C-alpha cells in the first residue's frame, strides 16, 4: 500500500512535460499581448518585445539572482524535495488509511471496481480545496512567525518579477511546506484511499487537473510585471495582479492576498486587498540588509544564519523560575 501511494505521488510530481511548458509560456505571451494592446497606442513588434522584456527588469540584479538561484536549485531539487515531499504525503495518507480501515471499514475499499466520474470529480475537488487551504494556512504562518519568515523572505526579496521568481523559494522552506502538506492533503488522500483504492484526478485534454490548476492560477504570469486581473472572477480565482499586491512594499499591502488558486480564503478570513487597476507596485523587502539577498550566498546561506541566531538567542534567554513578586513575598 505505502509503495503504491508513494509511486503514484512521484508520478504526479514528475508529470511536467513540454506540452505543459508550452501552455505556461503561451499563457504568459497571451497575457502580455492583452496588457500591451490595452495600454500602448503606438504599437510595433519591436516595441512589444521591449514591453515584454523591459531592460530595467531583465538586467536588474534581482533578475540575475533569480536566474542563478533557479539553475542551482534545479540541480539539487530532484535529490531532496521531490522524494521527501512524496514521502510525507504518502506516509500521512497510509497512516490515515490504516487508522480508518482498522477502526471502521476493514481492509477492502468501500467502493468496488474503478472509480466512476462522480467519484473522480469529488476526489479532484476535495484534493484541490485541501491543497489550497493547506497552502493558505502555511503561507499565513510564514508571515506570522519570525522563524518561518526568515526563510520566506527569500521569496519576498525579489525586487523585480521575471516569471521564474515563482521558484525563488529556499529549499528548506519548500521542504517544510511539503511536510506541512502531509497534514491536510495527506489526510484527505488517505480518506479517499479508503473509499476508492485507486482514485485518480480528472484529466482534461490529456493534462491532469493539477497541471491545469497551475496554468489557471498563472503562477508564472503573476510573478511578472504584467498586472492581469480576472474581473468578476477575482472573487473566486486569485489573479496575478492580486498576488503582486502581496509582494508590494506598501504598508497597506502587508499580509494581504495569501491565497494560491482561490481568493475566497482571503475574503473569508479577512486578509483580502482589492488593488486599484492603475496602481503601480514596488516589490522587495524594507529591511536594511535587503540588498544582501541578491546573491546566491544571500539566498541560500543568509536565511539559515538568521534562523540560527533567532534559535540560539531564544534558548539563551534566561528562564525565571520560582521568582516571587514583591507582594507575594511579603504575604
mmCIF file of C-alpha atoms in Angstrom:
data_model
loop_
_atom_site.group_PDB
_atom_site.id
_atom_site.type_symbol
_atom_site.label_atom_id
_atom_site.label_comp_id
_atom_site.label_asym_id
_atom_site.label_seq_id
_atom_site.Cartn_x
_atom_site.Cartn_y
_atom_site.Cartn_z
ATOM 1 C CA UNK A 1 0.000 0.000 0.000
ATOM 2 C CA UNK A 2 2.714 2.508 1.013
ATOM 3 C CA UNK A 3 4.828 1.844 -2.100
ATOM 4 C CA UNK A 4 1.731 2.143 -4.285
ATOM 5 C CA UNK A 5 0.800 5.527 -2.837
ATOM 6 C CA UNK A 6 4.451 6.669 -2.987
ATOM 7 C CA UNK A 7 4.772 5.689 -6.672
ATOM 8 C CA UNK A 8 1.510 7.457 -7.502
ATOM 9 C CA UNK A 9 2.633 10.739 -5.925
ATOM 10 C CA UNK A 10 6.087 10.577 -7.512
ATOM 11 C CA UNK A 11 4.380 10.169 -10.878
ATOM 12 C CA UNK A 12 2.240 13.244 -10.240
ATOM 13 C CA UNK A 13 5.198 15.397 -9.225
ATOM 14 C CA UNK A 14 7.151 14.463 -12.326
ATOM 15 C CA UNK A 15 4.159 14.904 -14.648
ATOM 16 C CA UNK A 16 5.545 18.052 -16.271
ATOM 17 C CA UNK A 17 6.352 17.915 -19.980
ATOM 18 C CA UNK A 18 6.995 20.195 -22.921
ATOM 19 C CA UNK A 19 3.269 20.498 -23.633
ATOM 20 C CA UNK A 20 2.746 21.913 -20.149
ATOM 21 C CA UNK A 21 5.719 24.249 -20.545
ATOM 22 C CA UNK A 22 4.363 25.465 -23.877
ATOM 23 C CA UNK A 23 0.959 26.125 -22.295
ATOM 24 C CA UNK A 24 2.506 28.101 -19.448
ATOM 25 C CA UNK A 25 4.683 30.213 -21.750
ATOM 26 C CA UNK A 26 1.815 30.585 -24.224
ATOM 27 C CA UNK A 27 -0.409 31.865 -21.420
ATOM 28 C CA UNK A 28 2.272 34.384 -20.454
ATOM 29 C CA UNK A 29 2.576 35.572 -24.057
ATOM 30 C CA UNK A 30 -1.194 35.880 -24.409
ATOM 31 C CA UNK A 31 -1.421 37.911 -21.190
ATOM 32 C CA UNK A 32 1.392 40.177 -22.361
ATOM 33 C CA UNK A 33 -0.466 40.835 -25.616
ATOM 34 C CA UNK A 34 -3.634 41.729 -23.717
ATOM 35 C CA UNK A 35 -1.844 44.204 -21.443
ATOM 36 C CA UNK A 36 0.155 45.643 -24.361
ATOM 37 C CA UNK A 37 -2.900 46.323 -26.535
ATOM 38 C CA UNK A 38 -4.759 47.816 -23.588
ATOM 39 C CA UNK A 39 -2.010 50.196 -22.507
ATOM 40 C CA UNK A 40 0.054 51.086 -25.612
ATOM 41 C CA UNK A 41 -1.283 53.158 -28.520
ATOM 42 C CA UNK A 42 1.678 53.291 -30.927
ATOM 43 C CA UNK A 43 2.454 49.619 -31.379
ATOM 44 C CA UNK A 44 5.146 47.678 -33.192
ATOM 45 C CA UNK A 45 6.710 44.230 -32.926
ATOM 46 C CA UNK A 46 9.964 45.703 -31.670
ATOM 47 C CA UNK A 47 8.147 47.807 -29.106
ATOM 48 C CA UNK A 48 6.158 44.761 -27.954
ATOM 49 C CA UNK A 49 9.317 42.790 -27.197
ATOM 50 C CA UNK A 50 10.665 45.811 -25.345
ATOM 51 C CA UNK A 51 7.448 45.811 -23.339
ATOM 52 C CA UNK A 52 7.642 42.046 -22.737
ATOM 53 C CA UNK A 53 11.321 42.156 -21.705
ATOM 54 C CA UNK A 54 11.953 45.595 -20.158
ATOM 55 C CA UNK A 55 15.658 46.255 -19.875
ATOM 56 C CA UNK A 56 15.333 47.737 -16.392
ATOM 57 C CA UNK A 57 13.796 44.444 -15.219
ATOM 58 C CA UNK A 58 15.744 41.853 -17.200
ATOM 59 C CA UNK A 59 19.122 43.398 -16.296
ATOM 60 C CA UNK A 60 18.225 44.093 -12.680
ATOM 61 C CA UNK A 61 20.452 42.394 -10.045
ATOM 62 C CA UNK A 62 17.353 40.707 -8.641
ATOM 63 C CA UNK A 63 16.623 39.123 -12.040
ATOM 64 C CA UNK A 64 20.208 37.836 -12.278
ATOM 65 C CA UNK A 65 19.878 36.404 -8.772
ATOM 66 C CA UNK A 66 16.644 34.700 -9.840
ATOM 67 C CA UNK A 67 18.380 33.091 -12.815
ATOM 68 C CA UNK A 68 21.325 31.771 -10.792
ATOM 69 C CA UNK A 69 19.061 30.592 -7.985
ATOM 70 C CA UNK A 70 16.740 28.827 -10.445
ATOM 71 C CA UNK A 71 19.633 26.969 -12.120
ATOM 72 C CA UNK A 72 21.323 25.850 -8.897
ATOM 73 C CA UNK A 73 18.052 24.876 -7.270
ATOM 74 C CA UNK A 74 17.028 22.756 -10.254
ATOM 75 C CA UNK A 75 20.248 20.813 -9.884
ATOM 76 C CA UNK A 76 19.583 19.884 -6.255
ATOM 77 C CA UNK A 77 15.781 19.673 -6.034
ATOM 78 C CA UNK A 78 15.243 16.195 -7.568
ATOM 79 C CA UNK A 79 17.605 14.703 -4.966
ATOM 80 C CA UNK A 80 15.987 16.388 -1.970
ATOM 81 C CA UNK A 81 12.496 17.837 -2.159
ATOM 82 C CA UNK A 82 10.548 15.667 -4.572
ATOM 83 C CA UNK A 83 11.251 12.336 -2.822
ATOM 84 C CA UNK A 84 10.846 13.961 0.594
ATOM 85 C CA UNK A 85 7.551 15.633 -0.299
ATOM 86 C CA UNK A 86 6.174 12.397 -1.721
ATOM 87 C CA UNK A 87 7.239 10.528 1.415
ATOM 88 C CA UNK A 88 5.434 12.965 3.738
ATOM 89 C CA UNK A 89 2.125 12.791 1.874
ATOM 90 C CA UNK A 90 2.363 9.043 1.257
ATOM 91 C CA UNK A 91 3.131 8.361 4.914
ATOM 92 C CA UNK A 92 0.261 10.529 6.102
ATOM 93 C CA UNK A 93 -2.126 9.004 3.574
ATOM 94 C CA UNK A 94 -1.067 5.490 4.508
ATOM 95 C CA UNK A 95 -1.402 6.188 8.256
ATOM 96 C CA UNK A 96 -4.866 7.671 7.726
ATOM 97 C CA UNK A 97 -5.871 4.685 5.597
ATOM 98 C CA UNK A 98 -4.700 2.192 8.238
ATOM 99 C CA UNK A 99 -6.370 4.098 11.083
ATOM 100 C CA UNK A 100 -9.767 4.354 9.389
ATOM 101 C CA UNK A 101 -9.618 0.844 7.942
ATOM 102 C CA UNK A 102 -8.814 -0.752 11.272
ATOM 103 C CA UNK A 103 -11.459 1.241 13.108
ATOM 104 C CA UNK A 104 -14.370 1.183 10.672
ATOM 105 C CA UNK A 105 -14.032 -0.061 7.129
ATOM 106 C CA UNK A 106 -11.883 -3.175 7.176
ATOM 107 C CA UNK A 107 -9.116 -3.910 4.687
ATOM 108 C CA UNK A 108 -11.085 -3.543 1.441
ATOM 109 C CA UNK A 109 -12.103 -0.177 -0.071
ATOM 110 C CA UNK A 110 -15.728 0.881 0.298
ATOM 111 C CA UNK A 111 -16.171 1.098 -3.471
ATOM 112 C CA UNK A 112 -15.625 -1.908 -5.713
ATOM 113 C CA UNK A 113 -14.057 -1.522 -9.141
ATOM 114 C CA UNK A 114 -12.593 1.594 -10.759
ATOM 115 C CA UNK A 115 -13.942 4.978 -9.599
ATOM 116 C CA UNK A 116 -16.737 6.474 -11.681
ATOM 117 C CA UNK A 117 -16.985 10.058 -12.995
ATOM 118 C CA UNK A 118 -18.782 11.381 -9.886
ATOM 119 C CA UNK A 119 -16.075 9.913 -7.641
ATOM 120 C CA UNK A 120 -13.358 11.422 -9.836
ATOM 121 C CA UNK A 121 -14.929 14.876 -9.744
ATOM 122 C CA UNK A 122 -15.457 14.763 -5.965
ATOM 123 C CA UNK A 123 -11.916 13.477 -5.374
ATOM 124 C CA UNK A 124 -10.444 16.188 -7.581
ATOM 125 C CA UNK A 125 -12.490 18.974 -5.975
ATOM 126 C CA UNK A 126 -11.695 17.923 -2.400
ATOM 127 C CA UNK A 127 -7.974 17.491 -3.106
ATOM 128 C CA UNK A 128 -7.807 20.909 -4.789
ATOM 129 C CA UNK A 129 -9.513 22.511 -1.790
ATOM 130 C CA UNK A 130 -7.283 20.576 0.623
ATOM 131 C CA UNK A 131 -4.099 21.713 -1.107
ATOM 132 C CA UNK A 132 -5.349 25.280 -1.365
ATOM 133 C CA UNK A 133 -6.371 25.765 2.269
ATOM 134 C CA UNK A 134 -3.183 23.979 3.328
ATOM 135 C CA UNK A 135 -1.098 26.443 1.296
ATOM 136 C CA UNK A 136 -3.061 29.409 2.659
ATOM 137 C CA UNK A 137 -2.545 28.401 6.295
ATOM 138 C CA UNK A 138 1.168 27.716 5.859
ATOM 139 C CA UNK A 139 1.614 30.982 3.953
ATOM 140 C CA UNK A 140 -0.031 32.928 6.785
ATOM 141 C CA UNK A 141 2.266 31.167 9.270
ATOM 142 C CA UNK A 142 5.294 32.173 7.178
ATOM 143 C CA UNK A 143 4.369 35.806 7.732
ATOM 144 C CA UNK A 144 3.270 35.476 11.358
ATOM 145 C CA UNK A 145 6.192 33.548 12.868
ATOM 146 C CA UNK A 146 9.669 35.177 12.661
ATOM 147 C CA UNK A 147 11.457 31.816 12.394
ATOM 148 C CA UNK A 148 9.494 30.913 9.239
ATOM 149 C CA UNK A 149 9.652 34.473 7.924
ATOM 150 C CA UNK A 150 13.444 34.327 7.743
ATOM 151 C CA UNK A 151 13.092 31.604 5.097
ATOM 152 C CA UNK A 152 10.131 33.175 3.320
ATOM 153 C CA UNK A 153 11.985 36.467 2.988
ATOM 154 C CA UNK A 154 13.949 34.812 0.185
ATOM 155 C CA UNK A 155 10.804 34.856 -1.949
ATOM 156 C CA UNK A 156 9.857 38.395 -0.956
ATOM 157 C CA UNK A 157 13.360 39.721 -1.541
ATOM 158 C CA UNK A 158 12.746 39.841 -5.313
ATOM 159 C CA UNK A 159 12.768 43.491 -6.350
ATOM 160 C CA UNK A 160 11.552 42.725 -9.868
ATOM 161 C CA UNK A 161 9.355 39.909 -11.142
ATOM 162 C CA UNK A 162 10.598 37.767 -14.041
ATOM 163 C CA UNK A 163 8.428 34.657 -14.096
ATOM 164 C CA UNK A 164 10.957 32.289 -12.576
ATOM 165 C CA UNK A 165 10.659 34.440 -9.452
ATOM 166 C CA UNK A 166 7.932 31.939 -8.565
ATOM 167 C CA UNK A 167 10.737 29.462 -7.777
ATOM 168 C CA UNK A 168 12.656 31.916 -5.596
ATOM 169 C CA UNK A 169 11.881 29.770 -2.546
ATOM 170 C CA UNK A 170 14.541 28.497 -0.148
ATOM 171 C CA UNK A 171 14.926 24.683 -0.358
ATOM 172 C CA UNK A 172 14.341 24.309 3.391
ATOM 173 C CA UNK A 173 11.210 26.450 3.117
ATOM 174 C CA UNK A 174 9.923 24.232 0.320
ATOM 175 C CA UNK A 175 10.788 21.096 2.260
ATOM 176 C CA UNK A 176 8.859 22.356 5.289
ATOM 177 C CA UNK A 177 5.930 23.236 3.046
ATOM 178 C CA UNK A 178 5.938 19.684 1.651
ATOM 179 C CA UNK A 179 5.996 18.330 5.189
ATOM 180 C CA UNK A 180 3.011 20.513 6.082
ATOM 181 C CA UNK A 181 1.184 19.105 3.030
ATOM 182 C CA UNK A 182 1.168 15.772 4.856
ATOM 183 C CA UNK A 183 -1.424 17.174 7.241
ATOM 184 C CA UNK A 184 -4.497 18.334 5.297
ATOM 185 C CA UNK A 185 -3.832 16.975 1.768
ATOM 186 C CA UNK A 186 -2.218 13.820 3.172
ATOM 187 C CA UNK A 187 -5.169 13.023 5.426
ATOM 188 C CA UNK A 188 -7.602 13.858 2.621
ATOM 189 C CA UNK A 189 -5.745 11.499 0.286
ATOM 190 C CA UNK A 190 -5.782 8.793 2.954
ATOM 191 C CA UNK A 191 -9.544 9.102 3.422
ATOM 192 C CA UNK A 192 -10.082 8.767 -0.314
ATOM 193 C CA UNK A 193 -7.845 5.689 -0.442
ATOM 194 C CA UNK A 194 -10.303 4.064 1.969
ATOM 195 C CA UNK A 195 -13.267 4.986 -0.226
ATOM 196 C CA UNK A 196 -11.670 4.047 -3.566
ATOM 197 C CA UNK A 197 -8.321 2.235 -3.617
ATOM 198 C CA UNK A 198 -7.027 3.892 -6.777
ATOM 199 C CA UNK A 199 -8.597 7.341 -7.207
ATOM 200 C CA UNK A 200 -7.091 9.462 -9.981
ATOM 201 C CA UNK A 201 -7.627 13.076 -10.914
ATOM 202 C CA UNK A 202 -9.850 14.290 -13.682
ATOM 203 C CA UNK A 203 -7.864 14.583 -16.897
ATOM 204 C CA UNK A 204 -8.724 17.335 -19.387
ATOM 205 C CA UNK A 205 -7.162 17.213 -22.849
ATOM 206 C CA UNK A 206 -4.555 14.789 -21.538
ATOM 207 C CA UNK A 207 -3.477 17.036 -18.638
ATOM 208 C CA UNK A 208 -4.308 16.262 -15.022
ATOM 209 C CA UNK A 209 -6.256 18.890 -13.146
ATOM 210 C CA UNK A 210 -3.275 19.954 -11.009
ATOM 211 C CA UNK A 211 -1.344 20.995 -14.115
ATOM 212 C CA UNK A 212 -4.435 22.896 -15.240
ATOM 213 C CA UNK A 213 -4.579 24.491 -11.786
ATOM 214 C CA UNK A 214 -1.022 25.794 -12.228
ATOM 215 C CA UNK A 215 -1.959 27.215 -15.627
ATOM 216 C CA UNK A 216 -5.203 28.725 -14.337
ATOM 217 C CA UNK A 217 -3.614 30.407 -11.345
ATOM 218 C CA UNK A 218 -0.873 31.692 -13.697
ATOM 219 C CA UNK A 219 1.918 31.194 -11.185
ATOM 220 C CA UNK A 220 4.468 32.181 -13.848
ATOM 221 C CA UNK A 221 2.478 35.240 -15.011
ATOM 222 C CA UNK A 222 1.732 36.505 -11.526
ATOM 223 C CA UNK A 223 5.454 36.653 -10.860
ATOM 224 C CA UNK A 224 5.988 39.025 -13.782
ATOM 225 C CA UNK A 225 5.379 42.750 -14.283
ATOM 226 C CA UNK A 226 2.053 42.060 -16.068
ATOM 227 C CA UNK A 227 -0.906 43.299 -13.927
ATOM 228 C CA UNK A 228 -3.519 40.815 -15.141
ATOM 229 C CA UNK A 229 -6.901 40.742 -13.399
ATOM 230 C CA UNK A 230 -9.856 38.423 -13.977
ATOM 231 C CA UNK A 231 -12.666 40.936 -13.443
ATOM 232 C CA UNK A 232 -15.628 39.349 -11.583
ATOM 233 C CA UNK A 233 -13.695 36.060 -11.332
ATOM 234 C CA UNK A 234 -11.238 37.778 -8.970
ATOM 235 C CA UNK A 235 -13.742 36.964 -6.222
ATOM 236 C CA UNK A 236 -13.066 33.265 -6.775
ATOM 237 C CA UNK A 237 -9.682 32.921 -8.512
ATOM 238 C CA UNK A 238 -6.651 34.865 -7.256
ATOM 239 C CA UNK A 239 -5.462 36.841 -10.281
ATOM 240 C CA UNK A 240 -1.805 37.754 -10.970
ATOM 241 C CA UNK A 241 -2.380 41.403 -10.064
ATOM 242 C CA UNK A 242 -3.880 40.470 -6.701
ATOM 243 C CA UNK A 243 -0.883 38.266 -5.921
ATOM 244 C CA UNK A 244 1.535 41.013 -6.993
ATOM 245 C CA UNK A 245 -0.027 43.152 -4.250
ATOM 246 C CA UNK A 246 1.197 40.516 -1.780
ATOM 247 C CA UNK A 247 4.793 41.304 -2.867
ATOM 248 C CA UNK A 248 4.353 45.064 -2.520
ATOM 249 C CA UNK A 249 6.400 47.111 -0.031
ATOM 250 C CA UNK A 250 3.448 49.453 0.565
ATOM 251 C CA UNK A 251 2.393 49.008 4.221
ATOM 252 C CA UNK A 252 -1.259 48.908 3.094
ATOM 253 C CA UNK A 253 -0.469 45.648 1.297
ATOM 254 C CA UNK A 254 1.364 43.857 4.113
ATOM 255 C CA UNK A 255 -0.029 40.413 4.944
ATOM 256 C CA UNK A 256 -2.683 40.519 2.234
ATOM 257 C CA UNK A 257 -3.759 38.101 -0.514
ATOM 258 C CA UNK A 258 -2.146 34.923 0.803
ATOM 259 C CA UNK A 259 -4.088 32.564 -1.476
ATOM 260 C CA UNK A 260 -2.728 30.150 -4.054
ATOM 261 C CA UNK A 261 -5.528 29.385 -6.515
ATOM 262 C CA UNK A 262 -8.690 30.531 -4.766
ATOM 263 C CA UNK A 263 -9.186 34.063 -3.452
ATOM 264 C CA UNK A 264 -12.166 33.314 -1.215
ATOM 265 C CA UNK A 265 -9.943 32.123 1.662
ATOM 266 C CA UNK A 266 -8.597 35.680 1.926
ATOM 267 C CA UNK A 267 -12.086 37.184 1.790
ATOM 268 C CA UNK A 268 -13.451 34.760 4.369
ATOM 269 C CA UNK A 269 -10.528 35.231 6.770
ATOM 270 C CA UNK A 270 -10.052 38.994 6.413
ATOM 271 C CA UNK A 271 -6.751 39.119 4.505
ATOM 272 C CA UNK A 272 -8.039 40.283 1.121
ATOM 273 C CA UNK A 273 -6.951 43.501 -0.591
ATOM 274 C CA UNK A 274 -8.510 44.683 -3.851
ATOM 275 C CA UNK A 275 -5.908 46.702 -5.798
ATOM 276 C CA UNK A 276 -6.555 49.710 -7.984
ATOM 277 C CA UNK A 277 -6.070 48.531 -11.596
ATOM 278 C CA UNK A 278 -3.809 51.533 -12.298
ATOM 279 C CA UNK A 279 -1.777 51.271 -9.115
ATOM 280 C CA UNK A 280 1.979 50.941 -9.586
ATOM 281 C CA UNK A 281 3.613 48.441 -7.259
ATOM 282 C CA UNK A 282 7.142 48.335 -5.878
ATOM 283 C CA UNK A 283 8.453 44.938 -4.800
ATOM 284 C CA UNK A 284 11.079 43.726 -2.337
ATOM 285 C CA UNK A 285 11.954 43.997 1.338
ATOM 286 C CA UNK A 286 12.263 47.067 3.525
ATOM 287 C CA UNK A 287 14.991 45.506 5.690
ATOM 288 C CA UNK A 288 18.334 47.293 5.954
ATOM 289 C CA UNK A 289 20.102 44.249 4.512
ATOM 290 C CA UNK A 290 17.628 43.774 1.627
ATOM 291 C CA UNK A 291 20.433 44.046 -0.941
ATOM 292 C CA UNK A 292 22.215 41.096 0.645
ATOM 293 C CA UNK A 293 19.520 38.810 -0.778
ATOM 294 C CA UNK A 294 20.581 39.449 -4.374
ATOM 295 C CA UNK A 295 23.339 36.822 -4.387
ATOM 296 C CA UNK A 296 23.442 33.048 -4.066
ATOM 297 C CA UNK A 297 25.024 33.319 -0.633
ATOM 298 C CA UNK A 298 22.302 35.708 0.441
ATOM 299 C CA UNK A 299 19.545 33.460 -0.872
ATOM 300 C CA UNK A 300 20.894 30.145 0.437
ATOM 301 C CA UNK A 301 23.066 30.925 3.477
ATOM 302 C CA UNK A 302 21.840 34.212 4.970
ATOM 303 C CA UNK A 303 18.371 32.871 5.959
ATOM 304 C CA UNK A 304 19.969 29.910 7.758
ATOM 305 C CA UNK A 305 22.308 32.225 9.659
ATOM 306 C CA UNK A 306 19.386 34.403 10.734
ATOM 307 C CA UNK A 307 17.350 31.381 11.780
ATOM 308 C CA UNK A 308 20.276 30.100 13.830
ATOM 309 C CA UNK A 309 20.674 33.490 15.539
ATOM 310 C CA UNK A 310 16.986 33.556 16.397
ATOM 311 C CA UNK A 311 17.049 29.996 17.729
ATOM 312 C CA UNK A 312 20.240 30.478 19.760
ATOM 313 C CA UNK A 313 19.031 33.769 21.260
ATOM 314 C CA UNK A 314 15.748 32.107 22.230
ATOM 315 C CA UNK A 315 17.459 29.232 24.045
ATOM 316 C CA UNK A 316 19.982 31.565 25.701
ATOM 317 C CA UNK A 317 17.155 33.676 27.082
ATOM 318 C CA UNK A 318 17.205 33.445 30.908
ATOM 319 C CA UNK A 319 14.363 31.484 32.435
ATOM 320 C CA UNK A 320 12.882 32.998 35.575
ATOM 321 C CA UNK A 321 11.636 30.006 37.549
ATOM 322 C CA UNK A 322 10.117 30.432 41.001
ATOM 323 C CA UNK A 323 10.660 34.203 41.123
ATOM 324 C CA UNK A 324 8.209 35.837 43.532
ATOM 325 C CA UNK A 325 6.754 39.292 43.220
ATOM 326 C CA UNK A 326 7.167 41.843 46.000
ATOM 327 C CA UNK A 327 3.559 41.414 47.102
ATOM 328 C CA UNK A 328 3.689 37.631 47.224
ATOM 329 C CA UNK A 329 6.945 37.552 49.162
ATOM 330 C CA UNK A 330 5.596 39.836 51.852
ATOM 331 C CA UNK A 331 2.434 37.857 52.456
#
